[in-house]
Amino acid sequence: MIKCITYTFVIALALMCIQGSASASEAPESSEFSITGQPVWYKVGSKPVEVRALATHRPLGTLNAGTPVLSFGVTKAWITFAYQGTIAYAPAGDFEEMYPVQKIEPAWRGYGPSLEDQVKKTREELVKLAHETELLNPELKKTKPGEAGQGAVAAGGGGPLPGVQNAVRN
């Protein structure tokens, strides 16, 4: 009789180990959880939710519908929070955010014109200045790079100044 009880106990223990390893393999990987997010209040939806320990993936208990929870990590699939002194997780689809934050990006713009406006204004000023320069000095119209210096010498503008002696002596 004792052999039969011992044999039954060993088989039951083996089945529990096999069942435990199967449930551990079905549990999500630890990389799927976040424990470093900003704290956000959630409440359980319309049905009770099973809570599991993050370290062992074993069931810790059940949260009833409408129970508030302060989470410190949320991913697409899971919410992590403190439950009975341990870090716990539950499926994110079973929770509703209590105080949703509307993420609206304001149309921020610094004072003064934008860079695009400044570039446009500068181009317009340069075109206007070039046009005015051509109207005031028609002879400055597109000259070749080497002609500017030759024109000055031909007009008598180059060479030594009158009354100044050569500073270099032979």
CSV table of N, CA and C in Angstrom, one decimal:
chain,number,residue,atom,x,y,z
A,1,MET,N,0.8,-1.2,0.0
A,1,MET,CA,0.0,0.0,0.0
A,1,MET,C,0.9,1.3,0.0
A,2,ILE,N,1.9,1.3,0.8
A,2,ILE,CA,2.8,2.4,0.9
A,2,ILE,C,3.5,2.6,-0.5
A,3,LYS,N,3.9,1.5,-1.1
A,3,LYS,CA,4.5,1.5,-2.4
A,3,LYS,C,3.6,2.2,-3.4
A,4,CYS,N,2.3,1.8,-3.3
A,4,CYS,CA,1.3,2.4,-4.3
A,4,CYS,C,1.1,3.9,-4.1
A,5,ILE,N,1.1,4.3,-2.8
A,5,ILE,CA,1.0,5.7,-2.5
A,5,ILE,C,2.2,6.5,-3.0
A,6,THR,N,3.4,5.9,-2.7
A,6,THR,CA,4.6,6.6,-3.1
A,6,THR,C,4.7,6.7,-4.6
A,7,TYR,N,4.3,5.6,-5.3
A,7,TYR,CA,4.3,5.5,-6.8
A,7,TYR,C,3.4,6.6,-7.3
A,8,THR,N,2.2,6.7,-6.8
A,8,THR,CA,1.2,7.7,-7.2
A,8,THR,C,1.7,9.1,-6.9
A,9,PHE,N,2.3,9.3,-5.8
A,9,PHE,CA,2.9,10.6,-5.5
A,9,PHE,C,4.0,11.0,-6.5
A,10,VAL,N,4.8,10.1,-6.8
A,10,VAL,CA,5.9,10.4,-7.8
A,10,VAL,C,5.3,10.7,-9.1
A,11,ILE,N,4.3,10.0,-9.5
A,11,ILE,CA,3.7,10.2,-10.8
A,11,ILE,C,3.0,11.6,-10.8
A,12,ALA,N,2.3,11.9,-9.7
A,12,ALA,CA,1.6,13.2,-9.6
A,12,ALA,C,2.7,14.3,-9.7
A,13,LEU,N,3.8,14.2,-9.0
A,13,LEU,CA,4.8,15.2,-8.9
A,13,LEU,C,5.4,15.3,-10.3
A,14,ALA,N,5.6,14.2,-11.0
A,14,ALA,CA,6.2,14.3,-12.4
A,14,ALA,C,5.2,15.0,-13.3
A,15,LEU,N,3.9,14.7,-13.2
A,15,LEU,CA,2.9,15.4,-14.0
A,15,LEU,C,2.9,16.9,-13.7
A,16,MET,N,3.0,17.3,-12.5
A,16,MET,CA,3.0,18.7,-12.1
A,16,MET,C,4.2,19.4,-12.7
A,17,CYS,N,5.4,18.7,-12.7
A,17,CYS,CA,6.6,19.3,-13.3
A,17,CYS,C,6.4,19.5,-14.8
A,18,ILE,N,5.9,18.5,-15.4
A,18,ILE,CA,5.7,18.6,-16.9
A,18,ILE,C,4.7,19.7,-17.2
A,19,GLN,N,3.6,19.7,-16.4
A,19,GLN,CA,2.6,20.7,-16.6
A,19,GLN,C,3.1,22.1,-16.3
A,20,GLY,N,4.0,22.2,-15.3
A,20,GLY,CA,4.6,23.5,-15.0
A,20,GLY,C,5.5,24.0,-16.0
A,21,SER,N,6.3,23.1,-16.6
A,21,SER,CA,7.2,23.5,-17.7
A,21,SER,C,6.4,23.8,-19.0
A,22,ALA,N,5.3,23.2,-19.2
A,22,ALA,CA,4.5,23.5,-20.4
A,22,ALA,C,3.9,24.9,-20.2
A,23,SER,N,3.4,25.3,-19.0
A,23,SER,CA,2.9,26.6,-18.8
A,23,SER,C,3.9,27.7,-18.9
A,24,ALA,N,5.1,27.3,-18.4
A,24,ALA,CA,6.2,28.3,-18.5
A,24,ALA,C,6.7,28.5,-19.9
A,25,SER,N,6.6,27.5,-20.8
A,25,SER,CA,7.0,27.7,-22.2
A,25,SER,C,5.9,28.5,-22.9
A,26,GLU,N,4.6,28.5,-22.4
A,26,GLU,CA,3.6,29.2,-23.0
A,26,GLU,C,3.6,30.7,-22.6
A,27,ALA,N,4.3,30.9,-21.5
A,27,ALA,CA,4.3,32.3,-20.9
A,27,ALA,C,5.2,33.2,-21.9
A,28,PRO,N,4.8,34.5,-21.9
A,28,PRO,CA,5.6,35.4,-22.8
A,28,PRO,C,7.0,35.6,-22.3
A,29,GLU,N,7.9,35.9,-23.2
A,29,GLU,CA,9.3,36.2,-22.8
A,29,GLU,C,9.4,37.5,-22.1
A,30,SER,N,10.4,37.5,-21.2
A,30,SER,CA,10.6,38.7,-20.4
A,30,SER,C,10.9,40.0,-21.2
A,31,SER,N,11.4,39.8,-22.4
A,31,SER,CA,11.7,41.0,-23.3
A,31,SER,C,10.4,41.7,-23.8
A,32,GLU,N,9.3,41.0,-23.6
A,32,GLU,CA,8.0,41.6,-24.1
A,32,GLU,C,7.4,42.5,-23.1
A,33,PHE,N,8.0,42.7,-21.9
A,33,PHE,CA,7.5,43.5,-20.8
A,33,PHE,C,8.3,44.8,-20.7
A,34,SER,N,7.6,45.8,-20.2
A,34,SER,CA,8.3,47.1,-19.9
A,34,SER,C,8.0,47.3,-18.4
A,35,ILE,N,9.1,47.7,-17.7
A,35,ILE,CA,8.9,48.0,-16.3
A,35,ILE,C,9.5,49.4,-16.0
A,36,THR,N,9.8,50.1,-17.0
A,36,THR,CA,10.5,51.4,-16.9
A,36,THR,C,9.6,52.6,-17.5
A,37,GLY,N,8.4,52.4,-17.7
A,37,GLY,CA,7.5,53.4,-18.3
A,37,GLY,C,7.1,54.4,-17.2
A,38,GLN,N,6.4,55.4,-17.7
A,38,GLN,CA,5.8,56.4,-16.8
A,38,GLN,C,4.6,55.8,-16.1
A,39,PRO,N,4.3,56.1,-14.9
A,39,PRO,CA,3.1,55.5,-14.2
A,39,PRO,C,1.8,56.1,-14.8
A,40,VAL,N,0.9,55.2,-15.1
A,40,VAL,CA,-0.3,55.5,-15.8
A,40,VAL,C,-1.4,54.7,-15.1
A,41,TRP,N,-2.5,55.4,-14.8
A,41,TRP,CA,-3.7,54.7,-14.1
A,41,TRP,C,-4.5,54.0,-15.2
A,42,TYR,N,-4.8,52.7,-14.9
A,42,TYR,CA,-5.7,51.9,-15.7
A,42,TYR,C,-6.8,51.3,-14.8
A,43,LYS,N,-7.9,50.9,-15.4
A,43,LYS,CA,-8.9,50.1,-14.7
A,43,LYS,C,-9.2,48.9,-15.5
A,44,VAL,N,-9.6,47.8,-14.8
A,44,VAL,CA,-9.9,46.6,-15.4
A,44,VAL,C,-11.2,46.8,-16.2
A,45,GLY,N,-11.3,46.2,-17.4
A,45,GLY,CA,-12.5,46.3,-18.2
A,45,GLY,C,-13.7,45.6,-17.6
A,46,SER,N,-14.5,45.1,-18.5
A,46,SER,CA,-15.8,44.5,-18.1
A,46,SER,C,-15.7,43.1,-17.5
A,47,LYS,N,-14.6,42.4,-17.6
A,47,LYS,CA,-14.5,41.1,-17.1
A,47,LYS,C,-13.3,41.0,-16.2
A,48,PRO,N,-13.3,40.0,-15.2
A,48,PRO,CA,-12.1,39.9,-14.4
A,48,PRO,C,-10.9,39.4,-15.1
A,49,VAL,N,-9.7,39.8,-14.6
A,49,VAL,CA,-8.4,39.6,-15.3
A,49,VAL,C,-7.5,38.8,-14.4
A,50,GLU,N,-6.9,37.7,-14.9
A,50,GLU,CA,-5.9,36.9,-14.2
A,50,GLU,C,-4.6,37.7,-14.1
A,51,VAL,N,-4.0,37.7,-12.9
A,51,VAL,CA,-2.7,38.4,-12.8
A,51,VAL,C,-1.7,37.4,-12.5
A,52,ARG,N,-0.5,37.5,-13.2
A,52,ARG,CA,0.6,36.6,-13.1
A,52,ARG,C,1.9,37.3,-12.7
A,53,ALA,N,2.7,36.6,-12.0
A,53,ALA,CA,4.0,37.1,-11.5
A,53,ALA,C,4.9,37.2,-12.7
A,54,LEU,N,5.7,38.3,-12.8
A,54,LEU,CA,6.6,38.5,-13.9
A,54,LEU,C,7.8,37.6,-13.8
A,55,ALA,N,8.3,37.3,-12.6
A,55,ALA,CA,9.4,36.5,-12.4
A,55,ALA,C,9.2,35.0,-12.7
A,56,THR,N,8.0,34.5,-12.3
A,56,THR,CA,7.8,33.0,-12.4
A,56,THR,C,6.7,32.7,-13.4
A,57,HIS,N,5.9,33.7,-13.8
A,57,HIS,CA,4.7,33.5,-14.7
A,57,HIS,C,3.6,32.7,-14.1
A,58,ARG,N,3.6,32.6,-12.8
A,58,ARG,CA,2.6,31.8,-12.0
A,58,ARG,C,1.5,32.7,-11.7
A,59,PRO,N,0.2,32.2,-11.7
A,59,PRO,CA,-0.9,33.1,-11.3
A,59,PRO,C,-0.8,33.6,-9.9
A,60,LEU,N,-1.1,34.9,-9.7
A,60,LEU,CA,-1.1,35.5,-8.3
A,60,LEU,C,-2.5,35.7,-7.8
A,61,GLY,N,-3.4,36.0,-8.7
A,61,GLY,CA,-4.8,36.2,-8.3
A,61,GLY,C,-5.6,36.8,-9.5
A,62,THR,N,-6.7,37.4,-9.1
A,62,THR,CA,-7.6,37.9,-10.1
A,62,THR,C,-8.0,39.3,-9.7
A,63,LEU,N,-8.1,40.2,-10.7
A,63,LEU,CA,-8.6,41.6,-10.5
A,63,LEU,C,-10.0,41.6,-11.0
A,64,ASN,N,-10.9,42.2,-10.2
A,64,ASN,CA,-12.3,42.3,-10.6
A,64,ASN,C,-12.5,43.4,-11.6
A,65,ALA,N,-13.6,43.4,-12.3
A,65,ALA,CA,-13.9,44.5,-13.2
A,65,ALA,C,-14.0,45.8,-12.5
A,66,GLY,N,-13.4,46.8,-13.1
A,66,GLY,CA,-13.4,48.2,-12.6
A,66,GLY,C,-12.3,48.5,-11.6
A,67,THR,N,-11.5,47.5,-11.2
A,67,THR,CA,-10.4,47.7,-10.2
A,67,THR,C,-9.3,48.7,-10.8
A,68,PRO,N,-9.0,49.7,-10.1
A,68,PRO,CA,-7.9,50.6,-10.6
A,68,PRO,C,-6.5,50.0,-10.4
A,69,VAL,N,-5.6,50.2,-11.3
A,69,VAL,CA,-4.3,49.7,-11.3
A,69,VAL,C,-3.3,50.8,-11.7
A,70,LEU,N,-2.2,51.0,-11.0
A,70,LEU,CA,-1.2,52.0,-11.4
A,70,LEU,C,-0.1,51.2,-12.1
A,71,SER,N,0.0,51.3,-13.4
A,71,SER,CA,1.0,50.6,-14.1
A,71,SER,C,2.3,51.3,-14.2
A,72,PHE,N,3.4,50.6,-14.3
A,72,PHE,CA,4.7,51.3,-14.5
A,72,PHE,C,5.4,50.7,-15.8
A,73,GLY,N,4.6,50.1,-16.6
A,73,GLY,CA,5.2,49.7,-17.9
A,73,GLY,C,4.0,49.1,-18.8
A,74,VAL,N,4.0,49.6,-20.0
A,74,VAL,CA,3.0,49.1,-20.9
A,74,VAL,C,3.6,48.8,-22.3
A,75,THR,N,3.2,47.7,-22.8
A,75,THR,CA,3.6,47.4,-24.2
A,75,THR,C,2.3,47.1,-24.9
A,76,LYS,N,2.4,46.7,-26.2
A,76,LYS,CA,1.2,46.5,-27.0
A,76,LYS,C,0.4,45.3,-26.4
A,77,ALA,N,1.1,44.3,-25.8
A,77,ALA,CA,0.4,43.1,-25.3
A,77,ALA,C,0.2,43.1,-23.8
A,78,TRP,N,1.1,43.7,-23.0
A,78,TRP,CA,1.1,43.5,-21.6
A,78,TRP,C,1.1,44.8,-20.8
A,79,ILE,N,0.6,44.8,-19.6
A,79,ILE,CA,0.7,45.9,-18.6
A,79,ILE,C,1.4,45.3,-17.4
A,80,THR,N,2.4,46.0,-16.9
A,80,THR,CA,3.0,45.5,-15.7
A,80,THR,C,2.7,46.5,-14.5
A,81,PHE,N,2.6,45.9,-13.3
A,81,PHE,CA,2.2,46.7,-12.1
A,81,PHE,C,2.5,45.9,-10.9
A,82,ALA,N,2.4,46.6,-9.8
A,82,ALA,CA,2.7,45.9,-8.5
A,82,ALA,C,1.4,45.3,-8.0
A,83,TYR,N,1.5,44.0,-7.6
A,83,TYR,CA,0.4,43.3,-7.1
A,83,TYR,C,0.8,42.4,-5.9
A,84,GLN,N,0.3,42.6,-4.8
A,84,GLN,CA,0.6,41.8,-3.6
A,84,GLN,C,2.1,41.7,-3.3
A,85,GLY,N,2.8,42.8,-3.5
A,85,GLY,CA,4.2,42.9,-3.2
A,85,GLY,C,5.2,42.4,-4.3
A,86,THR,N,4.7,42.0,-5.4
A,86,THR,CA,5.5,41.5,-6.5
A,86,THR,C,5.2,42.2,-7.8
A,87,ILE,N,6.1,42.1,-8.7
A,87,ILE,CA,5.8,42.7,-10.1
A,87,ILE,C,4.9,41.7,-10.8
A,88,ALA,N,3.8,42.2,-11.3
A,88,ALA,CA,2.8,41.3,-12.0
A,88,ALA,C,2.6,41.9,-13.4
A,89,TYR,N,1.9,41.1,-14.2
A,89,TYR,CA,1.5,41.5,-15.5
A,89,TYR,C,0.2,40.9,-15.8
A,90,ALA,N,-0.5,41.5,-16.8
A,90,ALA,CA,-1.8,41.1,-17.3
A,90,ALA,C,-1.9,41.6,-18.7
A,91,PRO,N,-2.8,41.0,-19.5
A,91,PRO,CA,-3.0,41.4,-20.9
A,91,PRO,C,-3.5,42.8,-21.0
A,92,ALA,N,-2.8,43.6,-21.9
A,92,ALA,CA,-3.2,45.0,-22.0
A,92,ALA,C,-4.6,45.2,-22.6
A,93,GLY,N,-5.1,44.3,-23.3
A,93,GLY,CA,-6.4,44.5,-23.9
A,93,GLY,C,-7.5,44.4,-22.9
A,94,ASP,N,-7.3,43.9,-21.7
A,94,ASP,CA,-8.3,43.8,-20.7
A,94,ASP,C,-8.4,45.1,-19.8
A,95,PHE,N,-7.6,46.1,-20.1
A,95,PHE,CA,-7.6,47.3,-19.3
A,95,PHE,C,-8.0,48.5,-20.1
A,96,GLU,N,-8.5,49.6,-19.4
A,96,GLU,CA,-8.9,50.8,-20.1
A,96,GLU,C,-8.1,51.9,-19.3
A,97,GLU,N,-7.6,52.9,-20.0
A,97,GLU,CA,-6.9,54.0,-19.4
A,97,GLU,C,-7.9,54.9,-18.7
A,98,MET,N,-7.6,55.2,-17.4
A,98,MET,CA,-8.5,56.0,-16.6
A,98,MET,C,-8.5,57.5,-17.0
A,99,TYR,N,-7.3,58.0,-17.2
A,99,TYR,CA,-7.1,59.4,-17.5
A,99,TYR,C,-6.4,59.5,-18.8
A,100,PRO,N,-7.0,59.3,-19.9
A,100,PRO,CA,-6.3,59.4,-21.2
A,100,PRO,C,-5.7,60.8,-21.5
A,101,VAL,N,-4.5,60.8,-22.0
A,101,VAL,CA,-3.8,62.0,-22.3
A,101,VAL,C,-3.9,62.2,-23.8
A,102,GLN,N,-4.5,63.3,-24.2
A,102,GLN,CA,-4.5,63.6,-25.6
A,102,GLN,C,-3.2,64.2,-26.1
A,103,LYS,N,-2.6,63.5,-27.0
A,103,LYS,CA,-1.3,63.8,-27.5
A,103,LYS,C,-1.5,64.7,-28.7
A,104,ILE,N,-1.4,66.0,-28.5
A,104,ILE,CA,-1.6,67.0,-29.6
A,104,ILE,C,-0.3,67.8,-29.7
A,105,GLU,N,0.3,67.8,-30.9
A,105,GLU,CA,1.5,68.6,-31.1
A,105,GLU,C,1.1,70.0,-31.5
A,106,PRO,N,1.4,70.9,-30.7
A,106,PRO,CA,1.1,72.3,-31.1
A,106,PRO,C,1.9,72.8,-32.3
A,107,ALA,N,1.3,73.6,-33.1
A,107,ALA,CA,2.0,74.2,-34.2
A,107,ALA,C,3.0,75.3,-33.7
A,108,TRP,N,4.1,74.8,-33.2
A,108,TRP,CA,5.1,75.7,-32.6
A,108,TRP,C,5.9,76.4,-33.6
A,109,ARG,N,6.1,77.6,-33.4
A,109,ARG,CA,7.0,78.4,-34.3
A,109,ARG,C,7.6,79.5,-33.5
A,110,GLY,N,8.9,79.7,-33.6
A,110,GLY,CA,9.6,80.7,-32.9
A,110,GLY,C,9.2,82.1,-33.5
A,111,TYR,N,9.5,83.1,-32.7
A,111,TYR,CA,9.2,84.5,-33.2
A,111,TYR,C,10.0,84.8,-34.4
A,112,GLY,N,9.5,85.7,-35.2
A,112,GLY,CA,10.3,86.2,-36.4
A,112,GLY,C,10.0,85.2,-37.6
A,113,PRO,N,10.6,85.6,-38.7
A,113,PRO,CA,10.4,84.8,-39.9
A,113,PRO,C,11.2,83.5,-39.9
A,114,SER,N,10.6,82.5,-40.6
A,114,SER,CA,11.3,81.2,-40.6
A,114,SER,C,12.5,81.3,-41.6
A,115,LEU,N,13.3,80.2,-41.6
A,115,LEU,CA,14.5,80.2,-42.4
A,115,LEU,C,14.1,80.3,-43.9
A,116,GLU,N,13.0,79.6,-44.3
A,116,GLU,CA,12.5,79.6,-45.6
A,116,GLU,C,12.2,81.1,-46.1
A,117,ASP,N,11.5,81.8,-45.1
A,117,ASP,CA,11.1,83.2,-45.4
A,117,ASP,C,12.3,84.0,-45.6
A,118,GLN,N,13.3,83.8,-44.7
A,118,GLN,CA,14.5,84.6,-44.8
A,118,GLN,C,15.3,84.4,-46.1
A,119,VAL,N,15.4,83.1,-46.5
A,119,VAL,CA,16.0,82.8,-47.8
A,119,VAL,C,15.3,83.5,-49.0
A,120,LYS,N,14.0,83.4,-49.0
A,120,LYS,CA,13.2,84.0,-50.0
A,120,LYS,C,13.4,85.5,-50.1
A,121,LYS,N,13.4,86.2,-48.9
A,121,LYS,CA,13.6,87.6,-48.8
A,121,LYS,C,15.0,88.0,-49.3
A,122,THR,N,16.0,87.3,-48.9
A,122,THR,CA,17.4,87.6,-49.3
A,122,THR,C,17.5,87.4,-50.8
A,123,ARG,N,16.9,86.4,-51.4
A,123,ARG,CA,17.0,86.2,-52.9
A,123,ARG,C,16.4,87.4,-53.6
A,124,GLU,N,15.2,87.8,-53.1
A,124,GLU,CA,14.5,88.9,-53.7
A,124,GLU,C,15.3,90.2,-53.6
A,125,GLU,N,16.0,90.4,-52.5
A,125,GLU,CA,16.8,91.6,-52.3
A,125,GLU,C,18.0,91.6,-53.2
A,126,LEU,N,18.6,90.4,-53.4
A,126,LEU,CA,19.8,90.3,-54.3
A,126,LEU,C,19.4,90.5,-55.8
A,127,VAL,N,18.3,90.0,-56.2
A,127,VAL,CA,17.8,90.2,-57.5
A,127,VAL,C,17.5,91.7,-57.8
A,128,LYS,N,16.9,92.3,-56.8
A,128,LYS,CA,16.5,93.7,-56.9
A,128,LYS,C,17.8,94.6,-56.9
A,129,LEU,N,18.8,94.2,-56.1
A,129,LEU,CA,20.1,95.0,-56.1
A,129,LEU,C,20.8,94.8,-57.4
A,130,ALA,N,20.8,93.6,-58.0
A,130,ALA,CA,21.5,93.4,-59.2
A,130,ALA,C,20.8,94.2,-60.4
A,131,HIS,N,19.5,94.2,-60.3
A,131,HIS,CA,18.8,94.9,-61.4
A,131,HIS,C,19.1,96.4,-61.3
A,132,GLU,N,19.0,97.0,-60.0
A,132,GLU,CA,19.3,98.4,-59.8
A,132,GLU,C,20.7,98.8,-60.2
A,133,THR,N,21.7,97.9,-60.0
A,133,THR,CA,23.1,98.2,-60.3
A,133,THR,C,23.2,98.2,-61.8
A,134,GLU,N,22.6,97.3,-62.6
A,134,GLU,CA,22.7,97.4,-64.0
A,134,GLU,C,22.0,98.6,-64.6
A,135,LEU,N,20.9,99.1,-64.0
A,135,LEU,CA,20.3,100.3,-64.5
A,135,LEU,C,21.1,101.5,-64.2
A,136,LEU,N,21.8,101.6,-63.1
A,136,LEU,CA,22.6,102.8,-62.7
A,136,LEU,C,23.9,102.8,-63.5
A,137,ASN,N,24.5,101.7,-63.7
A,137,ASN,CA,25.8,101.7,-64.3
A,137,ASN,C,25.7,100.7,-65.5
A,138,PRO,N,25.3,101.2,-66.7
A,138,PRO,CA,25.1,100.3,-67.8
A,138,PRO,C,26.5,99.7,-68.3
A,139,GLU,N,27.6,100.4,-68.0
A,139,GLU,CA,28.9,99.8,-68.5
A,139,GLU,C,29.3,98.7,-67.6
A,140,LEU,N,28.7,98.4,-66.4
A,140,LEU,CA,29.1,97.3,-65.6
A,140,LEU,C,28.4,96.0,-66.0
A,141,LYS,N,27.7,96.1,-67.1
A,141,LYS,CA,27.0,94.9,-67.6
A,141,LYS,C,28.1,93.8,-67.9
A,142,LYS,N,27.7,92.7,-67.6
A,142,LYS,CA,28.5,91.5,-67.8
A,142,LYS,C,29.8,91.7,-68.5
A,143,THR,N,30.9,91.8,-67.8
A,143,THR,CA,32.3,91.9,-68.4
A,143,THR,C,33.0,90.6,-68.1
A,144,LYS,N,33.9,90.3,-69.0
A,144,LYS,CA,34.7,89.1,-68.8
A,144,LYS,C,35.7,89.3,-67.7
A,145,PRO,N,36.1,88.3,-67.0
A,145,PRO,CA,36.9,88.5,-65.8
A,145,PRO,C,38.2,89.2,-66.1
A,146,GLY,N,38.9,89.0,-67.2
A,146,GLY,CA,40.2,89.7,-67.5
A,146,GLY,C,40.1,91.1,-68.0
A,147,GLU,N,38.9,91.5,-68.4
A,147,GLU,CA,38.7,92.8,-69.0
A,147,GLU,C,38.7,94.0,-68.0
A,148,ALA,N,38.3,93.7,-66.8
A,148,ALA,CA,38.1,94.8,-65.8
A,148,ALA,C,39.5,95.5,-65.5
A,149,GLY,N,40.5,94.8,-65.4
A,149,GLY,CA,41.8,95.4,-65.1
A,149,GLY,C,42.4,96.1,-66.3
A,150,GLN,N,42.2,95.6,-67.5
A,150,GLN,CA,42.8,96.2,-68.7
A,150,GLN,C,42.1,97.5,-69.0
A,151,GLY,N,40.8,97.6,-68.7
A,151,GLY,CA,40.1,98.8,-69.0
A,151,GLY,C,40.6,100.0,-68.2
A,152,ALA,N,41.0,99.7,-66.9
A,152,ALA,CA,41.5,100.7,-66.0
A,152,ALA,C,42.9,101.2,-66.5
A,153,VAL,N,43.7,100.3,-66.9
A,153,VAL,CA,45.1,100.7,-67.4
A,153,VAL,C,45.0,101.5,-68.7
A,154,ALA,N,44.1,101.1,-69.6
A,154,ALA,CA,43.9,101.8,-70.9
A,154,ALA,C,43.4,103.2,-70.7
A,155,ALA,N,42.6,103.4,-69.6
A,155,ALA,CA,42.0,104.7,-69.4
A,155,ALA,C,43.0,105.6,-68.6
A,156,GLY,N,44.2,105.1,-68.3
A,156,GLY,CA,45.1,106.0,-67.6
A,156,GLY,C,45.0,105.8,-66.1
A,157,GLY,N,44.4,104.8,-65.7
A,157,GLY,CA,44.2,104.7,-64.2
A,157,GLY,C,45.3,103.8,-63.6
A,158,GLY,N,46.1,103.2,-64.4
A,158,GLY,CA,47.2,102.3,-63.8
A,158,GLY,C,48.5,103.0,-63.8
A,159,GLY,N,49.5,102.3,-63.3
A,159,GLY,CA,50.9,102.8,-63.3
A,159,GLY,C,51.2,103.5,-62.1
A,160,PRO,N,52.5,104.1,-62.1
A,160,PRO,CA,52.9,104.8,-60.9
A,160,PRO,C,52.2,106.2,-60.7
A,161,LEU,N,52.0,106.6,-59.5
A,161,LEU,CA,51.4,107.9,-59.2
A,161,LEU,C,52.3,109.0,-59.6
A,162,PRO,N,51.8,110.1,-60.1
A,162,PRO,CA,52.7,111.3,-60.5
A,162,PRO,C,53.3,111.9,-59.2
A,163,GLY,N,54.6,112.2,-59.3
A,163,GLY,CA,55.3,112.8,-58.2
A,163,GLY,C,55.9,111.8,-57.2
A,164,VAL,N,55.6,110.6,-57.4
A,164,VAL,CA,56.2,109.6,-56.4
A,164,VAL,C,57.3,108.9,-57.1
A,165,GLN,N,58.5,108.9,-56.4
A,165,GLN,CA,59.7,108.3,-57.0
A,165,GLN,C,59.7,106.8,-56.7
A,166,ASN,N,60.4,106.1,-57.5
A,166,ASN,CA,60.5,104.7,-57.3
A,166,ASN,C,61.3,104.4,-56.0
A,167,ALA,N,60.7,103.6,-55.2
A,167,ALA,CA,61.3,103.3,-53.9
A,167,ALA,C,62.5,102.3,-54.0
A,168,VAL,N,62.5,101.6,-55.0
A,168,VAL,CA,63.6,100.6,-55.1
A,168,VAL,C,64.7,101.2,-56.0
A,169,ARG,N,65.9,101.2,-55.4
A,169,ARG,CA,67.1,101.8,-56.2
A,169,ARG,C,67.9,100.7,-56.8
A,170,ASN,N,68.5,101.0,-57.9
A,170,ASN,CA,69.3,100.0,-58.5
A,170,ASN,C,70.7,99.9,-58.0
